[in-house]
mmCIF file of C-alpha atoms (C1' of nucleotides) in Angstrom:
data_model
loop_
_atom_site.group_PDB
_atom_site.id
_atom_site.type_symbol
_atom_site.label_atom_id
_atom_site.label_comp_id
_atom_site.label_asym_id
_atom_site.label_seq_id
_atom_site.Cartn_x
_atom_site.Cartn_y
_atom_site.Cartn_z
ATOM 1 C CA MET A 1 14.767 -5.100 -5.655
ATOM 2 C CA ASN A 2 16.683 -4.201 -2.558
ATOM 3 C CA ASN A 3 18.167 -0.966 -3.819
ATOM 4 C CA ILE A 4 15.006 1.056 -3.270
ATOM 5 C CA LEU A 5 15.763 4.185 -1.308
ATOM 6 C CA SER A 6 14.950 3.615 2.327
ATOM 7 C CA ARG A 7 12.584 5.678 4.385
ATOM 8 C CA GLU A 8 15.599 7.159 6.143
ATOM 9 C CA PHE A 9 16.743 8.762 2.906
ATOM 10 C CA TYR A 10 13.757 11.068 3.030
ATOM 11 C CA LEU A 11 13.896 11.899 6.713
ATOM 12 C CA ARG A 12 15.996 15.042 6.423
ATOM 13 C CA GLU A 13 15.870 18.525 5.024
ATOM 14 C CA ALA A 14 14.391 18.898 1.566
ATOM 15 C CA VAL A 15 17.422 20.810 0.269
ATOM 16 C CA ASP A 16 19.772 17.950 1.081
ATOM 17 C CA ALA A 17 17.425 15.299 -0.253
ATOM 18 C CA ALA A 18 16.892 17.306 -3.448
ATOM 19 C CA LYS A 19 20.610 17.295 -4.212
ATOM 20 C CA ASP A 20 21.008 13.605 -3.510
ATOM 21 C CA LEU A 21 17.984 12.668 -5.605
ATOM 22 C CA LEU A 22 19.796 13.752 -8.759
ATOM 23 C CA GLY A 23 20.936 10.697 -10.664
ATOM 24 C CA LYS A 24 18.516 8.399 -8.854
ATOM 25 C CA LYS A 25 16.014 6.314 -10.766
ATOM 26 C CA LEU A 26 12.300 6.998 -10.527
ATOM 27 C CA VAL A 27 10.213 3.973 -11.438
ATOM 28 C CA THR A 28 6.473 3.469 -11.827
ATOM 29 C CA CYS A 29 4.518 0.341 -12.545
ATOM 30 C CA PHE A 30 0.928 0.901 -13.692
ATOM 31 C CA SER A 31 -1.194 -1.483 -15.766
ATOM 32 C CA ASN A 32 1.705 -3.909 -15.816
ATOM 33 C CA LYS A 33 3.897 -1.415 -17.594
ATOM 34 C CA ILE A 34 7.221 -0.484 -16.092
ATOM 35 C CA THR A 35 8.433 3.000 -16.861
ATOM 36 C CA SER A 36 11.481 4.647 -15.385
ATOM 37 C CA GLY A 37 13.864 7.542 -15.733
ATOM 38 C CA ILE A 38 16.903 9.155 -14.175
ATOM 39 C CA ILE A 39 16.100 12.223 -12.108
ATOM 40 C CA VAL A 40 18.010 15.113 -13.675
ATOM 41 C CA GLU A 41 16.265 18.122 -12.136
ATOM 42 C CA THR A 42 14.711 18.823 -8.721
ATOM 43 C CA GLU A 43 13.541 21.703 -6.570
ATOM 44 C CA ALA A 44 13.374 21.889 -2.791
ATOM 45 C CA TYR A 45 10.503 23.387 -0.809
ATOM 46 C CA SER A 46 10.491 24.134 2.871
ATOM 47 C CA GLN A 47 7.697 25.298 5.087
ATOM 48 C CA TRP A 48 9.309 28.525 6.240
ATOM 49 C CA GLU A 49 9.559 30.094 2.783
ATOM 50 C CA ARG A 50 6.804 31.568 0.661
ATOM 51 C CA GLY A 51 7.326 29.396 -2.371
ATOM 52 C CA CYS A 52 6.141 26.341 -0.500
ATOM 53 C CA HIS A 53 2.554 25.176 -0.452
ATOM 54 C CA ALA A 54 2.924 24.479 3.237
ATOM 55 C CA PHE A 55 3.921 28.062 4.048
ATOM 56 C CA ARG A 56 0.449 29.156 5.128
ATOM 57 C CA GLY A 57 -0.094 26.105 7.232
ATOM 58 C CA LYS A 58 -1.835 22.845 6.718
ATOM 59 C CA THR A 59 -4.806 22.700 4.361
ATOM 60 C CA LYS A 60 -6.732 19.988 2.625
ATOM 61 C CA ARG A 61 -4.530 20.131 -0.450
ATOM 62 C CA ASN A 62 -1.114 20.181 1.162
ATOM 63 C CA ALA A 63 -1.820 17.862 4.087
ATOM 64 C CA THR A 64 0.357 15.214 2.498
ATOM 65 C CA LEU A 65 3.404 17.449 2.806
ATOM 66 C CA PHE A 66 3.056 17.317 6.555
ATOM 67 C CA GLU A 67 3.219 13.554 6.707
ATOM 68 C CA GLU A 68 6.426 11.657 7.302
ATOM 69 C CA GLY A 69 8.903 11.631 4.424
ATOM 70 C CA GLY A 70 8.988 8.851 1.863
ATOM 71 C CA ILE A 71 5.580 9.295 0.238
ATOM 72 C CA ALA A 72 4.323 11.009 -2.903
ATOM 73 C CA TYR A 73 2.664 14.415 -2.954
ATOM 74 C CA VAL A 74 0.736 14.849 -6.188
ATOM 75 C CA TYR A 75 -1.450 17.832 -6.963
ATOM 76 C CA LEU A 76 -3.144 19.540 -9.876
ATOM 77 C CA CYS A 77 -1.460 22.673 -11.205
ATOM 78 C CA TYR A 78 -3.163 25.309 -13.379
ATOM 79 C CA GLY A 79 -6.090 22.955 -13.687
ATOM 80 C CA VAL A 80 -4.149 20.920 -16.207
ATOM 81 C CA TYR A 81 -1.022 19.214 -14.980
ATOM 82 C CA ASN A 82 -0.200 16.868 -12.147
ATOM 83 C CA LEU A 83 3.043 17.645 -10.374
ATOM 84 C CA PHE A 84 4.947 15.001 -8.450
ATOM 85 C CA ASN A 85 6.857 15.614 -5.228
ATOM 86 C CA ALA A 86 8.653 13.383 -2.779
ATOM 87 C CA VAL A 87 7.746 14.336 0.778
ATOM 88 C CA THR A 88 10.770 14.763 3.020
ATOM 89 C CA ASN A 89 11.683 15.153 6.664
ATOM 90 C CA VAL A 90 9.780 14.001 9.723
ATOM 91 C CA LYS A 91 6.029 14.250 10.212
ATOM 92 C CA GLY A 92 4.747 17.789 10.689
ATOM 93 C CA LYS A 93 7.537 19.605 8.849
ATOM 94 C CA GLY A 94 5.786 20.307 5.564
ATOM 95 C CA GLU A 95 8.742 19.812 3.257
ATOM 96 C CA GLY A 96 9.160 18.204 -0.119
ATOM 97 C CA VAL A 97 11.160 17.868 -3.303
ATOM 98 C CA LEU A 98 9.569 18.585 -6.666
ATOM 99 C CA ILE A 99 10.762 16.294 -9.442
ATOM 100 C CA ARG A 100 11.074 18.553 -12.479
ATOM 101 C CA ALA A 101 12.702 16.437 -15.165
ATOM 102 C CA LEU A 102 13.748 12.885 -16.011
ATOM 103 C CA GLN A 103 15.944 11.170 -18.538
ATOM 104 C CA PRO A 104 13.836 8.265 -19.853
ATOM 105 C CA LEU A 105 15.147 4.773 -19.277
ATOM 106 C CA ASP A 106 12.722 1.865 -19.401
ATOM 107 C CA GLY A 107 9.293 1.696 -20.991
ATOM 108 C CA LEU A 108 9.852 4.411 -23.534
ATOM 109 C CA GLU A 109 7.104 2.973 -25.669
ATOM 110 C CA ALA A 110 4.513 3.208 -22.920
ATOM 111 C CA MET A 111 5.659 6.723 -22.146
ATOM 112 C CA THR A 112 5.329 8.052 -25.669
ATOM 113 C CA GLU A 113 1.955 6.385 -25.926
ATOM 114 C CA ARG A 114 0.733 8.110 -22.781
ATOM 115 C CA SER A 115 2.196 11.432 -23.823
ATOM 116 C CA GLN A 116 1.049 11.153 -27.426
ATOM 117 C CA SER A 117 4.247 12.867 -28.350
ATOM 118 C CA GLU A 118 7.685 11.876 -29.508
ATOM 119 C CA LYS A 119 10.266 14.066 -27.938
ATOM 120 C CA LYS A 120 11.205 15.629 -24.623
ATOM 121 C CA ILE A 121 8.310 13.857 -22.990
ATOM 122 C CA THR A 122 9.839 14.018 -19.527
ATOM 123 C CA SER A 123 11.457 17.473 -19.620
ATOM 124 C CA GLY A 124 9.205 19.352 -17.234
ATOM 125 C CA PRO A 125 7.197 18.579 -14.116
ATOM 126 C CA GLY A 126 3.835 18.523 -15.860
ATOM 127 C CA LYS A 127 4.940 16.327 -18.728
ATOM 128 C CA LEU A 128 6.877 13.728 -16.797
ATOM 129 C CA THR A 129 3.833 12.805 -14.719
ATOM 130 C CA ILE A 130 1.896 12.128 -17.896
ATOM 131 C CA ALA A 131 4.676 9.978 -19.311
ATOM 132 C CA MET A 132 5.058 8.064 -16.058
ATOM 133 C CA GLY A 133 1.321 7.682 -15.567
ATOM 134 C CA ILE A 134 1.271 9.513 -12.245
ATOM 135 C CA GLU A 135 -2.161 10.820 -11.301
ATOM 136 C CA LEU A 136 -3.880 12.603 -8.458
ATOM 137 C CA LYS A 137 -5.018 9.363 -6.919
ATOM 138 C CA HIS A 138 -1.384 8.497 -6.245
ATOM 139 C CA ASN A 139 -1.142 11.328 -3.764
ATOM 140 C CA GLU A 140 0.088 10.072 -0.408
ATOM 141 C CA MET A 141 1.234 6.793 -1.886
ATOM 142 C CA SER A 142 4.358 5.236 -0.377
ATOM 143 C CA LEU A 143 7.580 5.448 -2.354
ATOM 144 C CA GLN A 144 8.537 2.043 -1.059
ATOM 145 C CA GLY A 145 5.531 0.290 -2.588
ATOM 146 C CA ASN A 146 5.124 -1.630 -5.827
ATOM 147 C CA LYS A 147 3.594 1.196 -7.879
ATOM 148 C CA ILE A 148 5.998 4.086 -7.438
ATOM 149 C CA TRP A 149 9.497 3.905 -6.058
ATOM 150 C CA ILE A 150 12.939 5.435 -6.364
ATOM 151 C CA GLU A 151 16.024 3.257 -6.717
ATOM 152 C CA ASP A 152 19.428 4.132 -5.393
ATOM 153 C CA ALA A 153 22.294 5.114 -7.660
ATOM 154 C CA PRO A 154 25.723 6.652 -7.140
ATOM 155 C CA LEU A 155 25.722 10.263 -6.012
ATOM 156 C CA ILE A 156 26.357 12.877 -8.666
ATOM 157 C CA ASP A 157 29.683 14.636 -8.338
ATOM 158 C CA PRO A 158 28.983 18.089 -6.844
ATOM 159 C CA LYS A 159 30.874 19.749 -9.643
ATOM 160 C CA ASN A 160 28.375 18.331 -12.086
ATOM 161 C CA ILE A 161 25.429 19.768 -10.220
ATOM 162 C CA GLN A 162 23.995 23.035 -11.479
ATOM 163 C CA THR A 163 22.368 25.189 -8.807
ATOM 164 C CA SER A 164 19.926 27.937 -9.744
ATOM 165 C CA GLU A 165 16.763 29.778 -8.757
ATOM 166 C CA ARG A 166 13.504 27.942 -8.772
ATOM 167 C CA ILE A 167 11.071 28.205 -11.661
ATOM 168 C CA GLY A 168 7.578 29.611 -11.786
ATOM 169 C CA LEU A 169 7.304 31.182 -8.369
ATOM 170 C CA GLY A 170 5.576 34.448 -9.111
ATOM 171 C CA SER A 171 4.748 35.940 -5.762
ATOM 172 C CA ALA A 172 7.184 34.254 -3.451
ATOM 173 C CA GLY A 173 9.042 37.539 -3.024
ATOM 174 C CA GLU A 174 12.615 37.190 -1.852
ATOM 175 C CA ASP A 175 12.176 33.475 -1.427
ATOM 176 C CA ALA A 176 11.737 33.049 -5.167
ATOM 177 C CA HIS A 177 15.467 33.646 -5.474
ATOM 178 C CA LEU A 178 16.565 30.873 -3.159
ATOM 179 C CA PRO A 179 19.091 28.698 -5.026
ATOM 180 C CA TRP A 180 17.059 25.576 -4.508
ATOM 181 C CA ARG A 181 16.807 24.220 -8.004
ATOM 182 C CA PHE A 182 19.273 21.494 -8.749
ATOM 183 C CA SER A 183 20.027 19.878 -12.081
ATOM 184 C CA ILE A 184 22.689 17.768 -13.721
ATOM 185 C CA LYS A 185 24.998 19.907 -15.824
ATOM 186 C CA GLU A 186 24.749 19.616 -19.568
ATOM 187 C CA ASN A 187 21.985 17.065 -19.446
ATOM 188 C CA LYS A 188 19.738 17.583 -22.423
ATOM 189 C CA TRP A 189 16.650 16.429 -20.563
ATOM 190 C CA VAL A 190 16.660 19.321 -18.124
ATOM 191 C CA SER A 191 13.658 21.602 -18.659
ATOM 192 C CA ARG A 192 14.023 25.063 -20.140
ATOM 193 C "C1'" DT B 1 5.944 36.762 -24.814
ATOM 194 C "C1'" DA B 2 0.631 35.751 -24.403
ATOM 195 C "C1'" DC B 3 -3.034 32.776 -22.683
ATOM 196 C "C1'" DG B 4 -5.898 28.569 -21.508
ATOM 197 C "C1'" DT B 5 -7.212 26.015 -17.393
ATOM 198 C "C1'" DG B 6 -9.912 24.566 -13.057
ATOM 199 C "C1'" DA B 7 -9.103 23.281 -8.194
ATOM 200 C "C1'" DT B 8 -8.089 25.565 -4.107
ATOM 201 C "C1'" DC B 9 -8.021 29.084 -0.570
ATOM 202 C "C1'" DA B 10 -9.144 33.358 1.895
ATOM 203 C "C1'" DC B 11 -12.310 36.227 2.167
ATOM 204 C "C1'" DG B 12 -17.571 37.735 2.958
ATOM 205 C "C1'" DG C 1 -20.767 32.039 -2.786
ATOM 206 C "C1'" DT C 2 -17.012 34.397 -5.258
ATOM 207 C "C1'" DG C 3 -12.688 36.107 -7.037
ATOM 208 C "C1'" DA C 4 -7.618 35.946 -7.159
ATOM 209 C "C1'" DT C 5 -4.081 32.954 -7.536
ATOM 210 C "C1'" DC C 6 -1.079 29.629 -9.251
ATOM 211 C "C1'" DA C 7 5.588 24.740 -8.294
ATOM 212 C "C1'" DC C 8 2.967 24.649 -16.532
ATOM 213 C "C1'" DG C 9 3.053 23.987 -21.468
ATOM 214 C "C1'" DT C 10 2.367 25.431 -26.046
ATOM 215 C "C1'" DA C 11 1.972 28.335 -29.797
ATOM 216 C "C1'" DA C 12 3.782 32.498 -32.095
#
DNA sequence: TACGTGATCACG
DNA sequence: GTGATCACGTAA
């Protein structure tokens, strides 16, 4: 298993890492069940814009974002869903990449069981964490460990990358329109 | 397009 | 303490 993305991959700006994460393979291994999927949709967040949790400075919830890149930032959204981010850049920056959608690969059975649903179980940030078994306790966990990791894969051709505005940012003002959502064109697993 | 949902954060 | 605010999903 030597094709796990190195720590260096994450030590740069979230926007760049978000683009390069498309096509990579997110893998989890919980209760001896391997589940994995191709990353087909991401969003970048940076401390200097309002859409980012780290915008107002470090708090108890977002402290993980300020750590060095290469770890997981998991938090509860709307009291219901866990969202999974990969922390990027050097310690103290407060940047990360939200994983919004996956194309299922291995462990489909375990995923459908966890989701208690049949279709589109990984098309959306809240659903994919359920399918992959990612929970709040995995916050701050290394992405080079044996529970959650991301494996390298060839870069996606830029002409197959769809760039658009980010989703669900109500009061981020101007920053809500930053073209920081990246997805693979014509992939049916991309969220609405 | 409406609303449930509950932790978190910025105020008193 | 308390109230407003969400990086969502589903039903309709």
